PDB file of C-alpha atoms and ligand atoms in Angstrom:
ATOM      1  CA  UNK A 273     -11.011 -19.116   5.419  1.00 90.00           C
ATOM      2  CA  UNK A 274     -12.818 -17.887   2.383  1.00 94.00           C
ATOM      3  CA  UNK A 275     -11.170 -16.559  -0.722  1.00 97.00           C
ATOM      4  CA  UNK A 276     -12.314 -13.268  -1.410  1.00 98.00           C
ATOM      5  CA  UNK A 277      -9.926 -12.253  -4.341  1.00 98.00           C
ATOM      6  CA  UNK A 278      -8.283 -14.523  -6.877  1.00 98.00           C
ATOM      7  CA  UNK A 279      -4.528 -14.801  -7.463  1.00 98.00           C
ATOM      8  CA  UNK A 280      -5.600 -13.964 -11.194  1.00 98.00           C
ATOM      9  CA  UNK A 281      -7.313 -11.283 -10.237  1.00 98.00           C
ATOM     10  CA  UNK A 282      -5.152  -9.761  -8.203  1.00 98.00           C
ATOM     11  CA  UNK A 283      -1.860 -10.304 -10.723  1.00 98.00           C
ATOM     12  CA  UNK A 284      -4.233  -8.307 -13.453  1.00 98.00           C
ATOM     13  CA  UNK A 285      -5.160  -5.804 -11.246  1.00 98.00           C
ATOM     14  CA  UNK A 286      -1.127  -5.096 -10.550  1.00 98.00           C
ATOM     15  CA  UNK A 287      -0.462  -4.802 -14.165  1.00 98.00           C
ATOM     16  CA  UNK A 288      -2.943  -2.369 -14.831  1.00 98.00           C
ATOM     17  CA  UNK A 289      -2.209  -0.119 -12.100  1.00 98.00           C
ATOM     18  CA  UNK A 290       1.829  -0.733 -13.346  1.00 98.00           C
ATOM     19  CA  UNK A 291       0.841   0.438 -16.865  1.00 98.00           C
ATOM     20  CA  UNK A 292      -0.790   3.379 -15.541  1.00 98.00           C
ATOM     21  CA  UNK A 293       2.590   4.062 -13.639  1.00 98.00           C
ATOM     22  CA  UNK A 294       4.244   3.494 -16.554  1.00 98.00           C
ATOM     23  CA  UNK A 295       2.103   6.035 -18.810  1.00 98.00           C
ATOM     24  CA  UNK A 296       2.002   8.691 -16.087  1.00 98.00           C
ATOM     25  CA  UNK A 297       5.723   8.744 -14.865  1.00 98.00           C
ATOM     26  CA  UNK A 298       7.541   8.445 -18.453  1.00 97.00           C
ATOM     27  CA  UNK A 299      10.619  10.395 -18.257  1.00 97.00           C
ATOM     28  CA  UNK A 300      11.112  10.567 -14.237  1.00 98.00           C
ATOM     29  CA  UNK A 301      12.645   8.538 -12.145  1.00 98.00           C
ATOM     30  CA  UNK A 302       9.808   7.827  -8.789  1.00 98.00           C
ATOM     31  CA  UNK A 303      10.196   6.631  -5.384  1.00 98.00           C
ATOM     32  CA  UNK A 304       8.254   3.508  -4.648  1.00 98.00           C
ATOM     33  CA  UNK A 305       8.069   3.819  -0.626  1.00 98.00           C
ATOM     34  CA  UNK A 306       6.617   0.176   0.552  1.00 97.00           C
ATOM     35  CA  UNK A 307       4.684   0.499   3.941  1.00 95.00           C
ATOM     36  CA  UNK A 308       6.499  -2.921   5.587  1.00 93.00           C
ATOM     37  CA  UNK A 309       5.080  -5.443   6.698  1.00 91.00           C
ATOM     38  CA  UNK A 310       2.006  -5.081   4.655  1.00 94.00           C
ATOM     39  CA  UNK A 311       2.723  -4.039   1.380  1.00 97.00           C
ATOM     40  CA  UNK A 312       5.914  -5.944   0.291  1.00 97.00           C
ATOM     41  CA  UNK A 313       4.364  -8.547  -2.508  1.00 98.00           C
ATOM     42  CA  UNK A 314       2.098  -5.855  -3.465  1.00 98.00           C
ATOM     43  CA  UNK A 315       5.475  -3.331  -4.295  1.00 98.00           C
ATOM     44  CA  UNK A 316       7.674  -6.754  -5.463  1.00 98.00           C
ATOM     45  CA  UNK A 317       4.591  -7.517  -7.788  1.00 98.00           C
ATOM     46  CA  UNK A 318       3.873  -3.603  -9.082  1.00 98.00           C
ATOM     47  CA  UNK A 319       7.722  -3.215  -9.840  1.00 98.00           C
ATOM     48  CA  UNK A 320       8.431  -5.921 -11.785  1.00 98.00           C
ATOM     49  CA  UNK A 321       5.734  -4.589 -14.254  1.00 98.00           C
ATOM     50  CA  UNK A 322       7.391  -0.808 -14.263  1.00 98.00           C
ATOM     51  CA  UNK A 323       9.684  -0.099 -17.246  1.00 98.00           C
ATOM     52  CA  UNK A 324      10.859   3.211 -16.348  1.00 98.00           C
ATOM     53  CA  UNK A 325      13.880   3.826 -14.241  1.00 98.00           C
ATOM     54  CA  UNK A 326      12.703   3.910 -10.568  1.00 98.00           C
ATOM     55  CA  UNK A 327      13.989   3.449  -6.945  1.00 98.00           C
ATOM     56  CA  UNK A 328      12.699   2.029  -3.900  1.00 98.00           C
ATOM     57  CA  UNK A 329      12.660   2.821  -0.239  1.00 97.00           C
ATOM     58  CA  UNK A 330      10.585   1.226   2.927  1.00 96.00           C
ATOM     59  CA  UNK A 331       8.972   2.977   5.932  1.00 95.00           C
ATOM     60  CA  UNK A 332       7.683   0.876   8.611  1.00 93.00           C
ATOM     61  CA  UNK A 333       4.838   2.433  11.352  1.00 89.00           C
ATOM     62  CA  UNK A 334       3.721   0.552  14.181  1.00 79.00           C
ATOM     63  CA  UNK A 335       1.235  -2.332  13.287  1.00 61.00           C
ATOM     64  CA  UNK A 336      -2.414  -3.431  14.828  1.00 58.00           C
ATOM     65  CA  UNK A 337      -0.384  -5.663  16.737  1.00 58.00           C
ATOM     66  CA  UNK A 338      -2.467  -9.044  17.216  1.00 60.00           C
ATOM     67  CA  UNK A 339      -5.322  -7.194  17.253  1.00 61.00           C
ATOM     68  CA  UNK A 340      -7.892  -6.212  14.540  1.00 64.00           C
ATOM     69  CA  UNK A 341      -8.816  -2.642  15.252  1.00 65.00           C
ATOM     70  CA  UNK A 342      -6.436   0.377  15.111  1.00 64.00           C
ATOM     71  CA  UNK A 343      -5.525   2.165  18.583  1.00 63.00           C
ATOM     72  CA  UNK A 344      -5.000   5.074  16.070  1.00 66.00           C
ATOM     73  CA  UNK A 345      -2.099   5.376  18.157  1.00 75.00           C
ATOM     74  CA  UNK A 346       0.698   5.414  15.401  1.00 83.00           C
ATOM     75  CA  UNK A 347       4.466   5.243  15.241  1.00 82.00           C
ATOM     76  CA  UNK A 348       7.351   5.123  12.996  1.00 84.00           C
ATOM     77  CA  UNK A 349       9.462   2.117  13.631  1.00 86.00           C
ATOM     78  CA  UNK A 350      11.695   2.209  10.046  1.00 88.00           C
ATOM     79  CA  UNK A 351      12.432   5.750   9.230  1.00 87.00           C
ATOM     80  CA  UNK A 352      12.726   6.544   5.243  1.00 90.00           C
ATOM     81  CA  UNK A 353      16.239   6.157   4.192  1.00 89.00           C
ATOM     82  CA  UNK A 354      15.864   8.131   0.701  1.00 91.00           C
ATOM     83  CA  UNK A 355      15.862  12.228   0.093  1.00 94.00           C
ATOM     84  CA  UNK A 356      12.056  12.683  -0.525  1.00 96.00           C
ATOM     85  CA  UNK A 357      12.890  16.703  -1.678  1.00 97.00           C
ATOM     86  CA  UNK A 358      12.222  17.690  -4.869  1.00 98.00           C
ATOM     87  CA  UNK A 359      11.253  13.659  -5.610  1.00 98.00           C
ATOM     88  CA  UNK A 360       8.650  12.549  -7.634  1.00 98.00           C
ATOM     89  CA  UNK A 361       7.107   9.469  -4.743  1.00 98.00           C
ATOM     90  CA  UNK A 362       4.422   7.014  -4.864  1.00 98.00           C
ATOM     91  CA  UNK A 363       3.906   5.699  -1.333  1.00 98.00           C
ATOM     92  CA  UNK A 364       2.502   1.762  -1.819  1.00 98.00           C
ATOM     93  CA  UNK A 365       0.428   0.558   0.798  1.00 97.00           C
ATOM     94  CA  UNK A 366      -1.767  -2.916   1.148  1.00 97.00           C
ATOM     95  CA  UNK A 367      -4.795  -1.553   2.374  1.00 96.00           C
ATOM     96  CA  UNK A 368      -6.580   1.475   3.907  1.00 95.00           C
ATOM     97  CA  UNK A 369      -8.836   0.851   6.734  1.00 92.00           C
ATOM     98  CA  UNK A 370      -9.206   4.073   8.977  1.00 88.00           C
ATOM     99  CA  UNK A 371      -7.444   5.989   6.965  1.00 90.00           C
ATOM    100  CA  UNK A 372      -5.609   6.994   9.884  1.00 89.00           C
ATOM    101  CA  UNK A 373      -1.568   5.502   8.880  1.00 91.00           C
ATOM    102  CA  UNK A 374      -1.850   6.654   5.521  1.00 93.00           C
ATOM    103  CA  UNK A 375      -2.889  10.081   6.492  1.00 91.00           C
ATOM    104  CA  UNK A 376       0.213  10.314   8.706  1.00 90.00           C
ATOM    105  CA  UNK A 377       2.715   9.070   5.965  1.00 93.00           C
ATOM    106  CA  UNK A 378       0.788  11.853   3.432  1.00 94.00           C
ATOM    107  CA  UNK A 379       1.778  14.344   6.163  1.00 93.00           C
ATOM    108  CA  UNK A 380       4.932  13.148   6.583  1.00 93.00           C
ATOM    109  CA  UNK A 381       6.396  13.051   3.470  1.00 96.00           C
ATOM    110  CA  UNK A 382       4.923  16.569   2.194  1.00 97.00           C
ATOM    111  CA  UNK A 383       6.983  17.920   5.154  1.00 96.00           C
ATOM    112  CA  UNK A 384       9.811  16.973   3.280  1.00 97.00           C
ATOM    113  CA  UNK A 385       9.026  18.826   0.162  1.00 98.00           C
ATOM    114  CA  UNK A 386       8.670  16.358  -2.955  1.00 98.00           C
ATOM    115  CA  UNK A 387       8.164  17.291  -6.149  1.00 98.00           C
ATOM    116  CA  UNK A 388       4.700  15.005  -6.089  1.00 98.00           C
ATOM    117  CA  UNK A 389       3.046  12.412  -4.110  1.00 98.00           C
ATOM    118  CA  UNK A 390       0.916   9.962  -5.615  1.00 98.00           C
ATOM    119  CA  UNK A 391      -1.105   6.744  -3.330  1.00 98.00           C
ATOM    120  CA  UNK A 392      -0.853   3.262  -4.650  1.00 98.00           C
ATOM    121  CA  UNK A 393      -2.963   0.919  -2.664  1.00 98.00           C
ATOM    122  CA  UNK A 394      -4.367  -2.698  -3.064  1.00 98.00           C
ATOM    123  CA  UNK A 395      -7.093  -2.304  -1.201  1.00 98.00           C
ATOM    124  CA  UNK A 396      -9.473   0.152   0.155  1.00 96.00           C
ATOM    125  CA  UNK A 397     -12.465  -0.640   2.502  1.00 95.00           C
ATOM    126  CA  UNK A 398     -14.986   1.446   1.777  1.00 87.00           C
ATOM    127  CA  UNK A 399     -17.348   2.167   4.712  1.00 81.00           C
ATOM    128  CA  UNK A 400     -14.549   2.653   7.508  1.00 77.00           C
ATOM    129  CA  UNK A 401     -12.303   4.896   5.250  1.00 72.00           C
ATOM    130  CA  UNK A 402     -12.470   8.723   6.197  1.00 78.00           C
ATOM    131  CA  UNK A 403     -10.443  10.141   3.472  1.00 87.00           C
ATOM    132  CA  UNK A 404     -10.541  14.136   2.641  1.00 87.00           C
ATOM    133  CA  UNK A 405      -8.067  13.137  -0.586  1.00 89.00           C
ATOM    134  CA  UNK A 406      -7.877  10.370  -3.486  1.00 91.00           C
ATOM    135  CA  UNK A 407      -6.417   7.456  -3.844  1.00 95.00           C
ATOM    136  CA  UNK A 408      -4.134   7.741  -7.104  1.00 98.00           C
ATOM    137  CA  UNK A 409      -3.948   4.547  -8.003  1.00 98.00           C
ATOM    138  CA  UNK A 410      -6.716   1.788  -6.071  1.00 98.00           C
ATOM    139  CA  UNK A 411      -6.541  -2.207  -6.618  1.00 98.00           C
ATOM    140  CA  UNK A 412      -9.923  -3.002  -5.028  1.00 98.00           C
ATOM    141  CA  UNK A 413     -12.778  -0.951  -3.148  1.00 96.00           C
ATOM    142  CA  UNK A 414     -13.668  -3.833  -0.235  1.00 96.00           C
ATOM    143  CA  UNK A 415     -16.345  -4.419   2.298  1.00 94.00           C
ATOM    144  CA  UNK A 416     -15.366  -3.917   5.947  1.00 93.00           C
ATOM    145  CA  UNK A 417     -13.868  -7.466   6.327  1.00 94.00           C
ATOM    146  CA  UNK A 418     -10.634  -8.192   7.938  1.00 95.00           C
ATOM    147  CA  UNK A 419      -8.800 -10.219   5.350  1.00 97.00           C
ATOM    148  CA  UNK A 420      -5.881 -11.978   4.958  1.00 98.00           C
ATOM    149  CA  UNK A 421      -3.391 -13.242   2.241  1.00 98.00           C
ATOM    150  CA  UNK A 422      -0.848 -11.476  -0.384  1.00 98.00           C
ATOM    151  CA  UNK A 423       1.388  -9.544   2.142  1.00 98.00           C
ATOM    152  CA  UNK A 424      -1.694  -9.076   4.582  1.00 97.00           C
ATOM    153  CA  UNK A 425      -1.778 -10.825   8.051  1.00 95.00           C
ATOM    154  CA  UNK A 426      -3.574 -11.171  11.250  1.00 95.00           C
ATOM    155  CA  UNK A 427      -1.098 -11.721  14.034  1.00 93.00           C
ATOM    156  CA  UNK A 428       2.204 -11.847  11.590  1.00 93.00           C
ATOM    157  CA  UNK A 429       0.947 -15.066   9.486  1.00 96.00           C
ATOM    158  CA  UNK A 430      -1.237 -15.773   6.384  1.00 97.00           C
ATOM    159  CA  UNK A 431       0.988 -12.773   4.335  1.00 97.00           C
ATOM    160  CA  UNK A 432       2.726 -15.926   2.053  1.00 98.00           C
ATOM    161  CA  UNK A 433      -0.675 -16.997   0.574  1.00 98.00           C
ATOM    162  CA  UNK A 434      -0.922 -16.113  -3.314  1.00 98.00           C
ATOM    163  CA  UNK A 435      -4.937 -15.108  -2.945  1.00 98.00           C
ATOM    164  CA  UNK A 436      -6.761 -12.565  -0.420  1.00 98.00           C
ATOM    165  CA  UNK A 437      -9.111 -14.376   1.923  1.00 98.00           C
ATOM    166  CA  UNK A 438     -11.734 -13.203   4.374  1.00 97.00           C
ATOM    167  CA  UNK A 439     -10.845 -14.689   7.783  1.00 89.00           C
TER     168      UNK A 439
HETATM  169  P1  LIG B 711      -5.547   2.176   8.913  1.00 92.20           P
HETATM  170  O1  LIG B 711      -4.559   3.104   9.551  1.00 92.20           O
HETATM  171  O2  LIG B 711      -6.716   1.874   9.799  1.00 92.20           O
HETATM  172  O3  LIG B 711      -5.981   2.657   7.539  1.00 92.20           O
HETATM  173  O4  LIG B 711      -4.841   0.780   8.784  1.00 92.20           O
HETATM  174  C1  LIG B 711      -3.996   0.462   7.783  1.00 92.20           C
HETATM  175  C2  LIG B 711      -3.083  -0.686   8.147  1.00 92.20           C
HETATM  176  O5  LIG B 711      -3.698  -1.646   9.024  1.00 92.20           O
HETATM  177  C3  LIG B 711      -2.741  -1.435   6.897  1.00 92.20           C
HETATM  178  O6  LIG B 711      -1.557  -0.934   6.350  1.00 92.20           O
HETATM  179  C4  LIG B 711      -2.632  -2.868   7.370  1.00 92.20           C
HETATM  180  O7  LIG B 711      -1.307  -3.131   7.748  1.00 92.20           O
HETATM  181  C5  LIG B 711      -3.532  -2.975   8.570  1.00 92.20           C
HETATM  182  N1  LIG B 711      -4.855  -3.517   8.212  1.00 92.20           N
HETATM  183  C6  LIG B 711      -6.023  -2.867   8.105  1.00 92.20           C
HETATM  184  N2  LIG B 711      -7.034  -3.667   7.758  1.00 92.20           N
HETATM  185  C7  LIG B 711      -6.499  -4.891   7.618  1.00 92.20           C
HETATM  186  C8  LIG B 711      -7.044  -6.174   7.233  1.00 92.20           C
HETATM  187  O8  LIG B 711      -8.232  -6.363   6.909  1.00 92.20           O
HETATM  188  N3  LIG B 711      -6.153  -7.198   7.213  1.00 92.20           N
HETATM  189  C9  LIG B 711      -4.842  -7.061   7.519  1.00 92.20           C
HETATM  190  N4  LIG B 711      -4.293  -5.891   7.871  1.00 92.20           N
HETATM  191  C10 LIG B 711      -5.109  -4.802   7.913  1.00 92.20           C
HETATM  192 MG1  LIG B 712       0.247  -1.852   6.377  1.00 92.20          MG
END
């Protein structure tokens, strides 16, 4: 395996993106909404750098299995447990590849009426991503690599390892 983004990097990348939060959000309360497995040491990481008040709620969709490539078949295995309506949410997400799960949350959650929705997401690979709306706040535009590390696995290991490697 080859590292492909430093712990370092990574860790100053978070903080910016958390200061950003910080500026944008002062005086309201968000809802960080993890995307499990994926995005859990990304949202631990970002939250310990927030200093406004702020809760924090998980939704969990069906994963690529142990398999690379989407089936762009998607499900929702963890339903959200908090009232989105009339909520200011950031929905935190490890990486967009098709496109195609964070599309579905977007729809999702604007069925439910919040007050905004804003994207966090680590990583964003650039010539697979069909996107007709922005990413709010983006770690790291990336080639089309499947990679591995910080949250991210390939068949449910690597996520414990501090960097992001290509595998
Ligand atoms: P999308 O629906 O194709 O955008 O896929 C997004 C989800 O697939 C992410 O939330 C990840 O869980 C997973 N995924 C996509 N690319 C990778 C990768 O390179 N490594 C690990 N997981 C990935
Ligand atoms: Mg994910």
């Amino acid at each position: 395996m080859k590292i492909y983004i430093s712990s370092e990097d990574i860790q100053k990348k978070v903080k910016s993106i958390a200061s950003r939060i910080n500026r944008d959000y002062k005086g309201k309360i968000p809802i960080f909404i993890g995307v499990l497995n994926g995005a859990f040491v990304f949202l631990s990481d970002l939250i310990r750098y927030i200093k406004i008040d702020c809760e924090i709620d998980f939704l969990k969709l069906s994963s690529y299995g142990d398999r690379k490539i989407s089936t762009g078949n998607i499900k929702m295995l963890k339903e959200l447990n908090c009232e989105v309506k009339g909520r200011d949410i950031i929905v935190v997400e490890d990486i967009i590849d098709s496109g195609l799960s964070i599309k579905f949350m977007k729809t999702l959650i604007e069925n439910q009426k919040p007050k905004s929705l804003k994207i966090a997401a680590l990583l964003l690979k650039k010539d697979i991503s069909n996107l007709d709306f922005k990413i709010d706040y983006l770690g790291f535009t990336i080639e089309n690599k499947f990679v591995v590390g910080y949250g991210l696995d390939y068949a449910q290991k690597y996520r414990n390892l501090k960097a992001i490697y290509v595998l």
